[in-house]
mmCIF file of C-alpha atoms in Angstrom:
data_model
loop_
_atom_site.group_PDB
_atom_site.id
_atom_site.type_symbol
_atom_site.label_atom_id
_atom_site.label_comp_id
_atom_site.label_asym_id
_atom_site.label_seq_id
_atom_site.Cartn_x
_atom_site.Cartn_y
_atom_site.Cartn_z
ATOM 1 C CA UNK T 1 -15.587 9.687 -2.502
ATOM 2 C CA UNK T 2 -15.480 7.606 -5.667
ATOM 3 C CA UNK T 3 -11.742 7.194 -6.234
ATOM 4 C CA UNK T 4 -10.269 8.887 -3.179
ATOM 5 C CA UNK T 5 -9.695 5.644 -1.275
ATOM 6 C CA UNK T 6 -8.088 4.071 -4.346
ATOM 7 C CA UNK T 7 -5.741 7.015 -4.799
ATOM 8 C CA UNK T 8 -4.809 7.276 -1.137
ATOM 9 C CA UNK T 9 -4.115 3.559 -0.727
ATOM 10 C CA UNK T 10 -2.083 3.565 -3.942
ATOM 11 C CA UNK T 11 -0.013 6.420 -2.513
ATOM 12 C CA UNK T 12 0.643 4.262 0.548
ATOM 13 C CA UNK T 13 1.858 1.564 -1.867
ATOM 14 C CA UNK T 14 4.547 4.004 -2.940
ATOM 15 C CA UNK T 15 5.965 3.918 0.595
ATOM 16 C CA UNK T 16 5.533 0.213 1.338
ATOM 17 C CA UNK T 17 4.481 -2.307 -1.279
ATOM 18 C CA UNK T 18 2.931 -4.910 1.013
ATOM 19 C CA UNK T 19 1.173 -2.915 3.745
ATOM 20 C CA UNK T 20 -1.699 -1.684 1.533
ATOM 21 C CA UNK T 21 -2.176 -5.172 0.118
ATOM 22 C CA UNK T 22 -2.303 -6.631 3.632
ATOM 23 C CA UNK T 23 -4.838 -3.984 4.700
ATOM 24 C CA UNK T 24 -7.106 -4.679 1.724
ATOM 25 C CA UNK T 25 -6.746 -8.464 2.145
ATOM 26 C CA UNK T 26 -7.682 -8.185 5.816
ATOM 27 C CA UNK T 27 -10.710 -6.059 4.944
ATOM 28 C CA UNK T 28 -11.730 -8.562 2.246
ATOM 29 C CA UNK T 29 -11.357 -11.468 4.675
ATOM 30 C CA UNK T 30 -13.454 -9.770 7.362
ATOM 31 C CA UNK T 31 -16.117 -8.502 4.950
ATOM 32 C CA UNK T 32 -15.248 -4.842 5.507
ATOM 33 C CA UNK T 33 -14.637 -3.834 1.913
ATOM 34 C CA UNK T 34 -17.312 -1.712 0.242
ATOM 35 C CA UNK T 35 -20.082 -3.908 -1.195
ATOM 36 C CA UNK T 36 -19.182 -3.065 -4.799
ATOM 37 C CA UNK T 37 -15.484 -3.832 -4.403
ATOM 38 C CA UNK T 38 -13.159 -5.077 -7.087
ATOM 39 C CA UNK T 39 -10.904 -7.133 -4.846
ATOM 40 C CA UNK T 40 -9.785 -10.460 -6.297
ATOM 41 C CA UNK T 41 -11.520 -13.302 -4.435
ATOM 42 C CA UNK T 42 -8.117 -14.676 -3.412
ATOM 43 C CA UNK T 43 -7.588 -11.708 -1.079
ATOM 44 C CA UNK T 44 -10.506 -12.854 1.095
ATOM 45 C CA UNK T 45 -8.872 -16.246 1.691
ATOM 46 C CA UNK T 46 -7.643 -16.472 5.307
ATOM 47 C CA UNK T 47 -4.308 -18.001 4.251
ATOM 48 C CA UNK T 48 -3.743 -15.311 1.623
ATOM 49 C CA UNK T 49 -4.631 -12.613 4.138
ATOM 50 C CA UNK T 50 -2.232 -14.086 6.710
ATOM 51 C CA UNK T 51 0.467 -14.396 4.061
ATOM 52 C CA UNK T 52 0.072 -10.756 3.029
ATOM 53 C CA UNK T 53 0.269 -9.695 6.664
ATOM 54 C CA UNK T 54 3.457 -11.728 7.154
ATOM 55 C CA UNK T 55 5.009 -10.240 4.014
ATOM 56 C CA UNK T 56 4.065 -6.734 5.159
ATOM 57 C CA UNK T 57 5.666 -7.390 8.550
ATOM 58 C CA UNK T 58 8.802 -8.669 6.857
ATOM 59 C CA UNK T 59 8.932 -5.595 4.650
ATOM 60 C CA UNK T 60 8.594 -3.304 7.665
ATOM 61 C CA UNK T 61 11.404 -5.124 9.476
ATOM 62 C CA UNK T 62 13.661 -5.447 6.439
ATOM 63 C CA UNK T 63 13.390 -1.787 5.542
ATOM 64 C CA UNK T 64 15.609 -0.824 8.488
ATOM 65 C CA UNK T 65 18.512 -2.969 7.284
ATOM 66 C CA UNK T 66 21.434 -1.184 5.683
ATOM 67 C CA UNK T 67 21.404 -3.772 2.887
ATOM 68 C CA UNK T 68 17.746 -3.111 2.013
ATOM 69 C CA UNK T 69 17.416 -2.051 -1.626
ATOM 70 C CA UNK T 70 15.990 1.346 -2.465
ATOM 71 C CA UNK T 71 12.275 1.349 -3.199
ATOM 72 C CA UNK T 72 12.904 2.800 -6.653
ATOM 73 C CA UNK T 73 14.880 -0.175 -8.003
ATOM 74 C CA UNK T 74 13.034 -2.125 -10.707
ATOM 75 C CA UNK T 75 11.756 -5.037 -8.549
ATOM 76 C CA UNK T 76 10.514 -2.585 -5.913
ATOM 77 C CA UNK T 77 8.765 -0.464 -8.518
ATOM 78 C CA UNK T 78 7.129 -3.510 -10.094
ATOM 79 C CA UNK T 79 5.791 -4.531 -6.674
ATOM 80 C CA UNK T 80 4.493 -1.009 -6.026
ATOM 81 C CA UNK T 81 2.823 -0.796 -9.428
ATOM 82 C CA UNK T 82 1.153 -4.184 -8.933
ATOM 83 C CA UNK T 83 -0.014 -3.223 -5.456
ATOM 84 C CA UNK T 84 -1.256 0.157 -6.687
ATOM 85 C CA UNK T 85 -3.305 -1.561 -9.391
ATOM 86 C CA UNK T 86 -4.728 -4.205 -7.037
ATOM 87 C CA UNK T 87 -5.646 -1.899 -4.160
ATOM 88 C CA UNK T 88 -6.804 0.817 -6.543
ATOM 89 C CA UNK T 89 -9.271 -1.484 -8.278
ATOM 90 C CA UNK T 90 -10.282 -3.200 -5.035
ATOM 91 C CA UNK T 91 -11.458 0.081 -3.538
ATOM 92 C CA UNK T 92 -12.979 1.614 -6.686
ATOM 93 C CA UNK T 93 -16.626 1.528 -7.723
ATOM 94 C CA UNK T 94 -17.306 -1.022 -10.467
ATOM 95 C CA UNK T 95 -17.680 1.585 -13.232
ATOM 96 C CA UNK T 96 -14.331 3.224 -12.385
ATOM 97 C CA UNK T 97 -12.039 0.215 -12.024
ATOM 98 C CA UNK T 98 -10.162 0.747 -15.282
ATOM 99 C CA UNK T 99 -9.386 4.329 -14.356
ATOM 100 C CA UNK T 100 -8.540 3.219 -10.813
ATOM 101 C CA UNK T 101 -6.010 0.689 -12.121
ATOM 102 C CA UNK T 102 -4.186 3.308 -14.185
ATOM 103 C CA UNK T 103 -4.345 5.924 -11.437
ATOM 104 C CA UNK T 104 -3.296 3.342 -8.840
ATOM 105 C CA UNK T 105 -0.149 2.441 -10.764
ATOM 106 C CA UNK T 106 0.677 6.065 -11.519
ATOM 107 C CA UNK T 107 0.057 7.220 -7.964
ATOM 108 C CA UNK T 108 2.193 4.423 -6.507
ATOM 109 C CA UNK T 109 5.116 5.337 -8.781
ATOM 110 C CA UNK T 110 4.838 9.056 -8.029
ATOM 111 C CA UNK T 111 4.565 8.407 -4.286
ATOM 112 C CA UNK T 112 7.554 6.042 -4.402
ATOM 113 C CA UNK T 113 9.814 8.706 -5.891
ATOM 114 C CA UNK T 114 8.468 11.467 -3.661
ATOM 115 C CA UNK T 115 8.791 9.477 -0.438
ATOM 116 C CA UNK T 116 12.188 8.089 -1.488
ATOM 117 C CA UNK T 117 13.548 11.619 -1.831
ATOM 118 C CA UNK T 118 12.041 12.699 1.491
ATOM 119 C CA UNK T 119 13.410 9.585 3.191
ATOM 120 C CA UNK T 120 16.930 10.114 1.827
ATOM 121 C CA UNK T 121 16.960 13.653 3.182
ATOM 122 C CA UNK T 122 15.625 12.510 6.543
ATOM 123 C CA UNK T 123 18.215 9.710 6.762
ATOM 124 C CA UNK T 124 21.018 12.261 6.466
ATOM 125 C CA UNK T 125 19.725 14.012 9.561
ATOM 126 C CA UNK T 126 18.052 11.307 11.664
ATOM 127 C CA UNK T 127 19.479 7.976 10.486
ATOM 128 C CA UNK T 128 17.960 4.983 8.760
ATOM 129 C CA UNK T 129 16.233 3.242 11.642
ATOM 130 C CA UNK T 130 14.402 6.218 13.130
ATOM 131 C CA UNK T 131 13.231 7.497 9.752
ATOM 132 C CA UNK T 132 12.099 3.996 8.834
ATOM 133 C CA UNK T 133 10.091 3.668 12.030
ATOM 134 C CA UNK T 134 8.393 7.018 11.401
ATOM 135 C CA UNK T 135 7.625 6.019 7.823
ATOM 136 C CA UNK T 136 6.250 2.674 9.036
ATOM 137 C CA UNK T 137 3.948 4.469 11.474
ATOM 138 C CA UNK T 138 2.704 6.768 8.716
ATOM 139 C CA UNK T 139 2.179 3.827 6.358
ATOM 140 C CA UNK T 140 0.347 1.569 8.808
ATOM 141 C CA UNK T 141 -1.671 4.462 10.227
ATOM 142 C CA UNK T 142 -2.679 5.731 6.801
ATOM 143 C CA UNK T 143 -3.642 2.255 5.551
ATOM 144 C CA UNK T 144 -5.726 1.669 8.676
ATOM 145 C CA UNK T 145 -7.529 5.004 8.424
ATOM 146 C CA UNK T 146 -8.169 4.625 4.691
ATOM 147 C CA UNK T 147 -9.669 1.157 5.158
ATOM 148 C CA UNK T 148 -11.753 2.299 8.118
ATOM 149 C CA UNK T 149 -13.207 5.143 6.052
ATOM 150 C CA UNK T 150 -13.694 2.959 2.956
ATOM 151 C CA UNK T 151 -15.711 0.473 5.033
ATOM 152 C CA UNK T 152 -18.203 3.238 5.856
ATOM 153 C CA UNK T 153 -18.954 3.934 2.203
#
């Protein structure tokens, strides 16, 4: 299972930049990260964890707005790359953190483009709000399941 959690959570970062960070921060705060985690100590801070959760909630709400920027614009990609690196290294074994950082960034970028294209096609058929809600459910559900499984290892 060495890097699977890192890769999966980085893929989630491609869909939403803050949800994976909030999930990892919550796990760090509650002591549910794997013992050999690479999470920055700041993530375990209750205020940081609450802040990440608030930002993730804002991102989920803001995504449904017609004025929301595409995830593949430069600021969105920078956020996804940073999140991919942070969550990738946080969930990786100590001896694989360098690889996890590179794979986390790469996976987040690839997932951002893939899910952007899927979302644009879905919007044409189902509209922005309903596709956003489905994507939110996938994102939150995936992040929850990944963290639950990572806590077991």
